[in-house]
XYZ file of C-alpha atoms in Angstrom:
721
model
C -14.966 -3.578 32.888
C -14.861 -7.258 31.945
C -12.905 -6.608 28.751
C -10.323 -4.554 30.637
C -9.985 -7.258 33.265
C -9.475 -9.868 30.576
C -6.701 -7.872 28.919
C -5.079 -7.219 32.282
C -5.072 -10.950 33.052
C -3.529 -11.604 29.628
C -0.788 -9.037 30.235
C -0.030 -10.395 33.709
C 0.079 -13.992 32.449
C 2.450 -13.145 29.599
C 4.749 -11.204 31.933
C 4.643 -13.871 34.654
C 5.458 -16.668 32.170
C 7.709 -14.479 30.048
C 10.206 -17.039 28.815
C 7.482 -19.541 27.935
C 5.655 -16.945 25.818
C 8.892 -15.820 24.160
C 9.763 -19.462 23.464
C 6.370 -20.105 21.880
C 6.808 -17.085 19.611
C 10.260 -18.243 18.544
C 8.975 -21.751 17.812
C 6.136 -20.295 15.732
C 8.609 -18.061 13.890
C 11.035 -20.881 13.077
C 8.196 -23.187 12.008
C 6.628 -20.517 9.784
C 9.936 -19.595 8.133
C 10.786 -23.254 7.548
C 7.353 -24.050 6.129
C 7.544 -21.027 3.838
C 10.913 -22.177 2.494
C 9.457 -25.601 1.665
C 5.859 -24.877 0.668
C 5.706 -21.114 0.153
C 4.230 -19.677 -3.033
C 5.230 -16.923 -5.456
C 3.890 -13.421 -6.102
C 2.792 -12.093 -9.497
C 0.574 -9.366 -10.936
C -2.538 -10.339 -12.875
C -4.668 -7.540 -14.328
C -7.098 -9.768 -16.249
C -10.665 -8.730 -15.489
C -13.618 -10.959 -16.372
C -16.639 -8.953 -17.420
C -14.725 -6.108 -19.066
C -14.480 -5.590 -22.814
C -10.789 -6.423 -22.817
C -11.388 -9.580 -20.771
C -14.254 -10.739 -22.970
C -12.215 -9.996 -26.097
C -9.249 -11.979 -24.796
C -11.479 -14.984 -24.091
C -12.963 -14.686 -27.560
C -9.527 -14.750 -29.194
C -8.686 -17.956 -27.334
C -12.074 -19.488 -28.097
C -11.663 -18.973 -31.836
C -8.058 -20.141 -31.944
C -6.511 -16.744 -32.689
C -4.362 -17.079 -29.582
C -3.594 -20.087 -27.429
C -3.833 -18.218 -24.127
C -4.613 -14.907 -22.474
C -1.090 -14.889 -21.024
C 1.773 -13.876 -23.274
C 5.109 -12.057 -23.297
C 7.745 -11.133 -25.823
C 11.308 -12.297 -26.175
C 13.201 -9.347 -27.604
C 16.434 -9.919 -29.550
C 18.950 -7.179 -30.240
C 22.241 -7.208 -32.100
C 23.649 -3.917 -33.348
C 25.463 -5.781 -36.135
C 22.169 -7.221 -37.388
C 20.172 -10.298 -36.432
C 20.352 -11.887 -39.866
C 23.871 -13.162 -39.195
C 22.588 -14.936 -36.077
C 19.419 -16.360 -37.607
C 20.379 -19.950 -36.774
C 20.841 -19.083 -33.098
C 17.505 -17.255 -33.000
C 15.764 -20.208 -34.691
C 17.293 -22.543 -32.120
C 15.954 -20.341 -29.323
C 12.452 -20.415 -30.803
C 12.565 -24.218 -30.974
C 13.947 -24.593 -27.445
C 11.481 -22.107 -25.919
C 8.564 -23.951 -27.530
C 9.665 -27.078 -25.629
C 9.679 -25.422 -22.195
C 6.927 -26.495 -19.813
C 3.958 -24.077 -19.663
C 4.750 -22.688 -23.139
C 1.845 -23.202 -25.524
C 3.073 -21.430 -28.639
C 5.872 -19.254 -30.010
C 5.350 -16.919 -32.969
C 7.723 -16.320 -35.839
C 10.353 -13.623 -35.440
C 9.112 -10.106 -36.187
C 12.168 -8.098 -37.356
C 12.558 -4.326 -37.246
C 13.203 -2.476 -40.494
C 16.878 -1.919 -39.701
C 17.352 -5.597 -38.813
C 18.988 -4.973 -35.420
C 15.932 -5.751 -33.288
C 13.292 -8.439 -33.426
C 10.829 -10.175 -31.155
C 8.760 -13.321 -30.853
C 5.567 -13.619 -28.833
C 5.353 -16.518 -26.392
C 2.014 -17.746 -25.047
C 1.724 -19.555 -21.720
C -0.846 -21.763 -20.026
C -0.935 -19.403 -17.026
C 0.694 -16.352 -15.503
C 4.488 -16.734 -15.901
C 4.994 -14.976 -12.599
C 3.273 -17.845 -10.794
C 5.469 -20.631 -12.223
C 8.408 -20.075 -9.889
C 12.129 -19.533 -10.389
C 12.667 -22.932 -12.047
C 10.538 -21.800 -14.995
C 12.629 -18.652 -15.446
C 15.771 -20.809 -15.309
C 14.349 -23.000 -18.084
C 13.590 -19.931 -20.195
C 17.099 -18.597 -19.620
C 18.565 -21.938 -20.667
C 16.388 -22.013 -23.777
C 17.518 -18.509 -24.814
C 21.217 -19.048 -24.050
C 22.116 -20.041 -27.660
C 21.302 -16.496 -28.799
C 23.242 -14.962 -25.936
C 26.214 -17.211 -26.684
C 26.115 -15.853 -30.223
C 26.350 -12.275 -28.924
C 22.651 -11.412 -29.149
C 20.978 -9.581 -26.270
C 17.776 -11.341 -25.171
C 15.307 -9.669 -22.833
C 11.773 -10.334 -21.647
C 8.643 -8.191 -21.458
C 5.547 -8.255 -19.292
C 4.907 -10.867 -16.641
C 7.823 -12.977 -17.846
C 10.142 -10.015 -17.420
C 8.822 -9.371 -13.918
C 9.343 -13.032 -13.038
C 12.909 -12.860 -14.351
C 13.781 -9.830 -12.247
C 15.407 -10.577 -8.870
C 12.806 -10.982 -6.142
C 12.236 -7.700 -4.291
C 14.791 -7.515 -1.517
C 13.400 -5.343 1.232
C 16.259 -6.007 3.635
C 18.004 -2.713 2.877
C 14.782 -0.754 3.406
C 13.978 -2.677 6.564
C 17.520 -2.158 7.860
C 17.309 1.593 7.271
C 13.940 1.773 9.015
C 15.179 -0.263 11.973
C 18.352 1.829 12.280
C 16.369 5.072 12.417
C 13.920 3.498 14.861
C 16.777 2.527 17.189
C 18.101 6.101 17.183
C 14.631 7.532 17.905
C 13.945 4.978 20.629
C 17.302 5.597 22.259
C 16.577 9.315 22.256
C 13.089 8.747 23.670
C 13.943 6.181 26.347
C 17.623 6.788 27.050
C 17.939 3.048 27.639
C 19.445 0.466 25.309
C 17.216 -2.328 26.590
C 14.034 -0.258 26.385
C 14.956 0.847 22.861
C 15.720 -2.663 21.611
C 12.550 -4.234 22.988
C 10.192 -2.711 20.352
C 12.704 -3.638 17.638
C 12.897 -7.270 18.732
C 9.135 -7.677 18.985
C 8.450 -6.009 15.622
C 11.137 -7.978 13.761
C 9.780 -11.262 15.124
C 6.279 -10.161 14.125
C 7.290 -9.103 10.600
C 9.233 -12.288 9.874
C 6.301 -14.359 11.107
C 3.802 -12.368 9.038
C 5.878 -12.607 5.858
C 6.302 -16.361 6.301
C 2.578 -16.840 6.851
C 1.889 -14.693 3.792
C 4.286 -16.832 1.746
C 2.406 -19.956 2.808
C -0.891 -18.314 1.917
C 0.549 -17.369 -1.494
C 0.856 -21.085 -2.294
C -2.940 -21.212 -2.473
C -3.863 -17.615 -3.341
C -2.453 -15.363 -6.088
C -1.018 -12.189 -4.557
C 0.439 -9.180 -6.373
C 4.181 -8.579 -6.360
C 3.778 -5.618 -3.987
C 2.122 -7.807 -1.322
C 5.179 -8.836 0.741
C 6.542 -5.293 0.657
C 3.236 -3.876 1.896
C 3.117 -6.468 4.672
C 6.707 -5.630 5.663
C 6.161 -1.859 5.564
C 3.026 -1.930 7.673
C 4.084 -4.764 9.953
C 7.385 -3.124 10.819
C 5.944 0.366 11.186
C 2.937 -0.428 13.356
C 4.824 -3.168 15.202
C 7.458 -0.730 16.457
C 4.834 1.933 17.187
C 2.592 -0.399 19.169
C 5.543 -1.682 21.209
C 6.669 1.905 21.785
C 3.294 2.899 23.243
C 3.201 -0.148 25.484
C 6.804 0.188 26.668
C 6.325 3.859 27.509
C 3.233 3.144 29.570
C 4.909 0.169 31.280
C 7.935 2.219 32.324
C 5.647 4.846 33.829
C 3.857 2.144 35.797
C 7.224 0.982 37.164
C 8.085 4.568 38.130
C 4.766 4.753 39.972
C 5.841 1.783 42.104
C 4.127 -1.181 40.435
C 5.979 -4.477 40.153
C 6.817 -5.640 36.564
C 3.986 -8.212 36.343
C 1.375 -5.780 37.633
C 2.732 -3.025 35.408
C 2.525 -5.262 32.340
C -1.068 -6.185 33.167
C -2.134 -2.560 33.593
C -0.279 -1.612 30.409
C -2.074 -4.210 28.296
C -5.412 -3.250 29.906
C -4.916 0.421 29.006
C -2.534 1.052 26.127
C -2.983 -2.521 24.904
C -6.683 -1.860 24.447
C -5.891 1.264 22.424
C -3.454 -0.743 20.307
C -6.074 -3.403 19.560
C -8.651 -0.796 18.579
C -6.077 0.960 16.410
C -5.072 -2.329 14.741
C -8.713 -3.266 14.178
C -9.306 0.122 12.559
C -6.429 -0.418 10.127
C -7.617 -3.940 9.306
C -11.195 -2.718 8.778
C -9.922 -0.016 6.430
C -7.866 -2.561 4.484
C -10.786 -4.993 4.376
C -12.824 -2.279 2.692
C -10.695 -2.825 -0.411
C -12.700 -5.987 -1.127
C -15.618 -3.709 -1.960
C -13.892 -3.011 -5.270
C -14.830 -6.574 -6.294
C -11.360 -6.719 -7.845
C -9.436 -9.643 -6.408
C -6.046 -8.067 -7.122
C -6.903 -5.044 -4.947
C -8.577 -7.017 -2.200
C -5.616 -9.378 -1.910
C -3.197 -6.469 -1.538
C -5.313 -5.342 1.405
C -5.299 -8.884 2.788
C -1.504 -9.033 2.566
C -1.067 -5.685 4.309
C -3.636 -6.687 6.923
C -1.639 -9.839 7.648
C 1.266 -7.696 8.839
C -1.015 -5.556 11.026
C -2.826 -8.516 12.606
C 0.416 -10.231 13.592
C 1.766 -6.918 14.944
C -1.370 -6.464 17.056
C -1.191 -9.991 18.467
C 2.514 -9.559 19.225
C 1.792 -6.252 20.986
C -0.505 -7.818 23.603
C 1.421 -11.085 24.071
C 5.068 -10.883 23.061
C 5.639 -7.294 24.231
C 4.379 -7.864 27.813
C 6.446 -11.068 27.907
C 9.573 -9.125 26.931
C 8.689 -6.446 29.478
C 8.254 -9.113 32.122
C 11.575 -10.726 31.223
C 13.321 -7.344 31.451
C 11.753 -6.635 34.835
C 13.153 -3.584 36.586
C 16.334 -3.796 34.543
C 14.625 -2.213 31.545
C 16.404 1.105 32.223
C 19.710 -0.382 33.318
C 21.860 0.377 30.276
C 21.404 4.122 30.088
C 22.405 6.369 27.218
C 22.752 10.105 27.707
C 20.696 11.928 25.092
C 19.117 15.395 25.222
C 15.613 13.929 25.047
C 16.268 11.139 27.523
C 17.857 13.513 30.010
C 14.760 15.669 29.965
C 12.505 14.746 32.878
C 8.940 13.659 32.412
C 7.756 16.896 33.979
C 9.986 18.907 31.664
C 8.674 17.209 28.602
C 5.083 17.472 29.717
C 5.479 21.129 30.695
C 6.982 21.978 27.304
C 4.065 20.425 25.449
C 1.712 21.934 28.040
C 2.953 25.426 27.152
C 2.449 24.560 23.489
C -1.125 23.379 24.153
C -1.912 26.540 26.127
C -0.615 28.648 23.231
C -2.993 26.838 20.896
C -5.844 27.417 23.325
C -5.185 31.171 23.388
C -5.459 31.577 19.609
C -7.318 28.490 18.293
C -8.701 30.100 15.130
C -5.295 31.392 14.076
C -3.608 28.007 14.423
C -6.540 26.063 12.989
C -6.661 28.163 9.823
C -2.872 27.986 9.462
C -2.947 24.197 9.692
C -5.826 23.862 7.244
C -4.065 26.243 4.848
C -0.895 24.121 4.852
C -2.873 20.973 4.131
C -4.908 22.714 1.413
C -1.783 23.925 -0.396
C -0.257 20.440 -0.310
C -3.517 19.012 -1.677
C -3.646 21.311 -4.736
C -1.785 18.895 -7.090
C -4.457 16.275 -6.363
C -6.748 18.219 -8.694
C -4.596 17.114 -11.649
C -4.306 13.470 -10.550
C -4.076 11.139 -13.558
C -4.450 7.434 -12.917
C -2.737 5.058 -15.320
C -0.345 2.158 -15.498
C 3.400 2.689 -15.161
C 4.826 0.874 -18.187
C 8.079 -1.065 -18.511
C 9.808 2.026 -19.880
C 9.883 3.419 -16.348
C 11.569 0.321 -14.912
C 15.085 0.574 -13.545
C 17.781 0.942 -16.174
C 19.511 -2.369 -16.801
C 16.456 -4.455 -15.883
C 15.307 -6.952 -18.506
C 11.907 -5.272 -18.845
C 13.496 -1.850 -19.414
C 16.023 -3.240 -21.914
C 13.251 -5.006 -23.823
C 11.097 -1.874 -23.828
C 13.923 0.354 -25.081
C 14.906 -2.154 -27.778
C 11.346 -2.321 -29.126
C 11.079 1.475 -29.000
C 14.333 1.878 -30.948
C 13.443 -0.781 -33.499
C 9.698 -0.340 -33.998
C 8.549 2.814 -32.207
C 7.200 3.330 -28.713
C 3.619 2.438 -29.624
C 4.517 -1.179 -30.340
C 5.032 -1.602 -26.598
C 1.312 -1.058 -26.070
C -0.635 -2.318 -29.063
C -4.383 -2.921 -29.076
C -6.099 -5.912 -30.636
C -9.422 -5.167 -32.306
C -11.770 -8.106 -32.863
C -15.183 -8.040 -34.509
C -17.749 -10.805 -34.428
C -20.159 -10.397 -37.368
C -23.798 -11.029 -36.535
C -26.542 -12.601 -38.607
C -26.889 -10.958 -41.978
C -23.672 -8.934 -41.693
C -20.905 -9.118 -44.283
C -17.867 -9.529 -42.055
C -15.314 -8.845 -44.790
C -16.959 -5.566 -45.821
C -17.355 -4.372 -42.251
C -13.740 -5.286 -41.508
C -12.503 -3.333 -44.532
C -14.537 -0.249 -43.627
C -13.430 -0.505 -40.029
C -9.767 -0.759 -40.994
C -10.044 2.474 -42.999
C -11.805 4.217 -40.105
C -9.199 3.103 -37.582
C -6.321 4.107 -39.860
C -7.788 7.599 -40.068
C -8.158 7.960 -36.290
C -5.857 10.489 -34.667
C -3.249 8.798 -32.497
C -3.045 5.606 -34.571
C 0.414 4.952 -35.976
C -0.549 1.807 -37.890
C -3.254 -0.816 -38.215
C -2.918 -4.240 -39.802
C -5.454 -5.801 -42.157
C -8.309 -7.610 -40.439
C -7.605 -11.328 -40.623
C -10.429 -13.877 -40.303
C -10.150 -16.728 -37.833
C -10.025 -20.296 -39.175
C -13.736 -20.721 -38.504
C -14.455 -17.414 -40.241
C -16.500 -16.128 -37.315
C -14.042 -13.533 -36.084
C -11.943 -10.816 -37.724
C -8.861 -9.508 -35.923
C -6.481 -6.582 -36.472
C -3.636 -5.044 -34.485
C -3.618 -1.302 -33.798
C -0.366 0.461 -32.934
C -0.724 3.781 -31.070
C 1.665 6.617 -31.790
C 2.281 7.066 -28.062
C 3.707 4.858 -25.309
C 1.421 2.721 -23.106
C 1.483 4.982 -20.039
C 0.748 8.200 -21.936
C -2.625 9.812 -21.371
C -2.975 10.028 -25.156
C -2.973 6.221 -25.352
C -5.806 6.107 -22.842
C -7.697 8.672 -24.900
C -7.111 6.602 -28.021
C -8.629 3.506 -26.429
C -11.848 5.351 -25.628
C -11.847 7.094 -29.004
C -11.581 3.770 -30.828
C -14.385 2.219 -28.805
C -16.786 5.153 -28.643
C -16.094 7.365 -31.665
C -14.546 5.153 -34.340
C -15.935 1.643 -33.995
C -19.315 2.138 -32.307
C -20.801 4.559 -34.926
C -19.629 2.370 -37.810
C -21.262 -0.736 -36.320
C -24.452 1.066 -35.318
C -27.473 -0.635 -36.857
C -25.627 -3.897 -37.471
C -25.502 -7.097 -35.438
C -21.692 -7.085 -35.302
C -20.031 -6.908 -31.902
C -16.566 -5.383 -31.423
C -13.868 -5.787 -28.796
C -10.736 -3.731 -28.198
C -8.449 -5.898 -26.113
C -4.785 -6.651 -25.375
C -2.625 -6.103 -22.299
C -2.658 -2.312 -22.519
C -6.431 -2.278 -22.930
C -6.754 -4.616 -19.933
C -4.597 -2.342 -17.797
C -6.652 0.704 -18.770
C -9.921 -1.147 -18.135
C -8.497 -2.076 -14.738
C -7.732 1.602 -14.141
C -11.258 2.631 -15.111
C -12.786 0.117 -12.715
C -10.552 1.298 -9.885
C -11.390 4.953 -10.543
C -15.086 4.128 -10.713
C -15.066 2.254 -7.412
C -12.710 4.522 -5.447
C -15.613 6.675 -4.121
C -17.301 3.490 -2.884
C -14.154 2.493 -0.988
C -13.864 5.971 0.504
C -17.479 5.863 1.691
C -17.132 2.378 3.189
C -13.826 3.038 4.961
C -14.920 6.428 6.321
C -18.218 4.988 7.546
C -16.519 2.020 9.202
C -13.936 4.256 10.886
C -16.707 6.609 12.049
C -18.514 3.711 13.693
C -15.336 2.429 15.356
C -14.552 5.864 16.816
C -18.156 6.377 17.852
C -18.101 3.094 19.749
C -14.686 3.861 21.208
C -15.255 7.426 22.411
C -19.064 7.681 22.491
C -19.003 11.011 20.675
C -20.452 11.487 17.167
C -18.825 14.933 17.021
C -15.311 13.554 17.588
C -15.914 10.688 15.167
C -17.108 13.046 12.421
C -14.276 15.487 13.094
C -11.715 12.683 12.822
C -13.154 11.468 9.519
C -13.080 14.951 7.977
C -9.552 15.725 9.135
C -8.260 12.361 7.943
C -9.698 13.078 4.508
C -7.741 16.346 4.506
C -4.465 14.615 5.367
C -5.024 11.988 2.662
C -5.724 14.681 0.062
C -2.452 16.359 1.038
C -0.565 13.054 0.706
C -2.106 12.521 -2.732
C -0.929 15.984 -3.705
C 2.658 15.192 -2.736
C 2.594 11.957 -4.765
C 1.237 13.770 -7.830
C 3.847 16.538 -7.539
C 6.747 14.092 -7.178
C 5.862 11.425 -9.737
C 3.338 12.897 -12.172
C 4.887 16.360 -12.260
C 8.411 15.086 -11.700
C 9.330 17.413 -8.824
C 12.406 15.736 -7.376
C 11.593 12.289 -8.764
C 15.126 11.971 -10.169
C 16.401 11.980 -6.589
C 14.363 8.805 -6.064
C 15.782 7.052 -9.118
C 12.782 7.754 -11.381
C 14.106 9.324 -14.565
C 10.788 10.412 -16.094
C 7.318 11.664 -15.297
C 4.877 8.806 -14.803
C 1.145 8.485 -14.176
C -0.037 7.498 -10.734
C -0.437 3.721 -10.742
C -4.174 3.050 -10.788
C -4.428 1.173 -7.507
C -1.960 3.280 -5.481
C -4.492 5.941 -4.336
C -6.927 3.225 -3.246
C -4.278 1.299 -1.283
C -2.959 4.553 0.163
C -6.420 5.606 1.253
C -7.099 2.410 3.167
C -3.684 2.378 4.852
C -3.471 6.109 5.570
C -7.005 6.321 6.917
C -6.354 3.372 9.186
C -3.021 4.709 10.430
C -4.482 8.189 10.939
C -7.065 6.626 13.200
C -4.197 5.050 15.156
C -2.864 8.417 16.267
C -6.412 9.696 16.757
C -7.116 6.814 19.125
C -3.876 7.321 21.058
C -4.484 11.052 21.487
C -8.208 10.937 22.213
C -7.783 8.053 24.658
C -5.786 10.271 26.982
C -8.012 13.295 26.360
C -11.089 11.257 27.245
C -9.364 9.827 30.307
C -8.738 13.370 31.559
C -12.253 14.451 30.649
C -13.774 11.562 32.622
C -11.763 12.694 35.640
C -12.457 16.436 35.383
C -15.421 17.022 33.068
C -13.614 20.081 31.662
C -12.870 20.053 27.931
C -10.089 22.638 27.577
C -8.028 21.224 30.409
C -8.578 17.678 29.148
C -7.381 18.528 25.636
C -4.378 20.343 27.078
C -3.503 17.438 29.350
C -4.053 14.811 26.639
C -1.838 16.675 24.201
C 0.870 17.266 26.815
C 1.181 13.611 27.834
C 0.962 12.085 24.352
C 2.629 14.604 22.015
C 6.188 13.390 22.528
C 5.449 9.712 22.175
C 3.139 10.280 19.178
C 5.870 12.363 17.537
C 8.428 9.621 18.211
C 6.087 6.943 16.871
C 5.330 8.996 13.768
C 9.020 9.621 13.132
C 9.666 5.879 13.280
C 6.710 5.032 11.031
C 7.685 7.753 8.573
C 11.285 6.526 8.465
C 10.175 2.945 7.841
C 8.011 4.057 4.920
C 10.573 6.430 3.404
C 13.236 3.713 3.591
C 11.380 1.804 0.874
C 12.099 4.488 -1.750
C 15.310 2.545 -2.457
C 13.164 -0.171 -4.069
C 13.564 -0.631 -7.834
C 9.776 -0.650 -8.261
C 8.237 2.719 -9.144
C 4.965 1.620 -7.541
C 6.696 0.833 -4.243
C 8.425 4.219 -4.403
C 5.001 5.861 -4.833
C 3.599 4.028 -1.845
C 6.682 4.841 0.230
C 6.511 8.566 -0.538
C 2.746 8.730 -0.162
C 2.601 6.828 3.115
C 5.656 8.579 4.546
C 4.325 12.066 3.850
C 0.853 11.106 5.027
C 2.253 10.127 8.437
C 4.347 13.297 8.543
C 1.355 15.500 7.737
C -1.018 13.632 10.012
C 1.240 13.492 13.056
C 2.311 17.136 12.836
C -0.166 19.435 11.120
C -3.304 17.382 11.790
C -2.721 15.638 15.119
C -0.680 18.319 16.916
C -2.259 21.429 15.438
C -5.662 21.032 13.782
C -7.166 18.396 16.104
C -6.511 20.191 19.422
C -7.544 23.616 18.094
C -10.740 22.140 16.651
C -11.502 20.553 20.033
C -10.805 23.831 21.813
C -13.286 25.583 19.525
C -15.920 22.864 19.845
C -15.693 22.918 23.633
C -18.062 20.641 25.529
C -19.847 19.861 22.260
C -16.993 17.386 21.671
C -18.624 15.068 24.197
C -22.249 15.517 23.204
C -24.119 12.223 22.955
C -27.919 11.882 22.693
C -29.361 9.813 25.504
C -31.015 7.344 23.134
C -27.687 6.773 21.402
C -25.919 6.433 24.756
C -28.309 3.654 25.711
C -27.932 1.925 22.351
C -24.133 1.952 22.131
C -22.103 -0.799 23.783
C -19.194 0.255 25.988
C -15.961 -0.262 24.061
C -13.894 2.629 25.397
C -10.181 2.177 24.699
C -9.097 3.266 28.196
C -10.606 2.534 31.597
C -11.508 5.416 33.844
C -8.438 6.721 35.700
C -7.815 5.425 39.154
C -8.656 7.808 41.997
C -5.796 10.126 42.696
C -3.932 9.291 39.489
C -1.720 12.176 38.348
C -2.620 12.471 34.660
C 0.038 15.044 33.948
C 2.705 12.437 34.718
C 1.191 9.410 33.067
C 2.741 8.344 29.781
C 1.600 6.261 26.929
């Protein structure tokens, strides 16, 4: 096959010119890191959505001079002895903050009834999170007079996020790498062989993060973007290198020289890696179908880590293998796994596969039952936005949230702004008065201000304070009640248009859009993955089976996330001290990543099954052989990937913790229950129907198989991935 020959030539060239390739990678890494330090951008969350009611209302407020900008945050002052004694210091802060670049306006101080807490609202000419650390330093300097006077000053919203220390993923990455080293040492029994995947993945991750930082100078990425890129880049980078190194070592054992072995490895396992990486990238690219830039860019950031990992797998890894030569197993480490011979390992998994074959229905139903039980909590999934009250204790956003709650009530943290635009022939003042009474009588409303006309008299605006906190489901219900049951009937028959807006409304509108478009993403990603597997294995049955089983594993992962965070089962062990809703975009991001990664293991397993089937034409023996020769390495790869994901639960961000738990459990479920239990038993039951392909479809499909046909006389039971 021409494609196989091309990959083999690439692998041979990289191994033959190993130090040149390694040098090029190091030069690229140093250049990317240096450029990122000089020109790299920042990361910030922006939930503004043009075309939604909250977005249109926000633009209307700016257009009529009610607000100076759609971007605002609060400076919260707290002094248990009372703010009145420090009024001069607070006034000085207001004056100094107004003079900071990017600040458009600062409101008067709003004091709490007991006088210990107060806040001012600051409006900016853009997202504070995108202004860089110098802006936060200027804000800190401007608020220092109050701090010097003994007043606590904290920030809310995007300003608070910008003021928090940049996410430091080094601890998580270090934990993941440490576990990976232990697993690799156990799998290979060689220090050099174990370190090679670590070196290649670390170089790939650092390069990807630097490139992402440079891209962030021109494109606005969410704060979770670098963490997603690091999680995926490190996880798949180590896994891909593991698969290649395992196959390369087997080639050396079979008598090939290092250059030839590297070429064959890239032509076989390297092809599987590229297909697996493409599947993940395709799944992540499907996020653009939401037509929400914030979501699509998170997928782009994660895809950046996968793309670099894939390129490193077929260039840097064979170069490192070539540089190691036959010394790859020189520094041996005695471990129980490493001491086990290839035949012993294969025979153990062979006995397991034969046991599955004897009772396929029993094991299939048991596996499906486990997944179904884990998926039960998904039925109560509630999407929302995790508010600042769930931030880490001691953070400026949490301190500001708690101060406002103590001084004003929790609903003040998530107020709505109601604006009405009277139409021709409508008496705006009368409608505003009637509407105020109706809103005040709505269940869930703690308070509503009088409607105030804009200077041009064309807009009336009031502030509604819910009785519940922003992330509560009751606040979401209140938003829809105000729009559909309170305001809409009162304005029926008039020409007046209403808008319920504000940051909380924008976040809930964002959630509604995500929930509405999630089925579209699922359909697109599943369809794309089906096509990739169909092209790869030329079997519609296997492609459909993989899609269905991957949906089961994702449902189970969703269930675990709901149980831990929404129900609070064990969340305190993760540093989350309260029950929280599932962040609106987490299931969508999880779906794209999990579906892509699930296809990774599907490709690695089915590649070897198909290779055996091409040689023998017998389904049961092929499934048994494929499982026997891949089970150990897939288990090792999954353990590494799972450890990398779980390591990120130490992050201060609740959203990152959700992703870490969800992705970690998804890999655990997929690599054990699905890949080692449900998939083989399903294939045993399907029999030769697994490989059914209509002749017309066979003629129409191009040949993109991930593995070449085995060489004559090749002993499949001893080949390793």
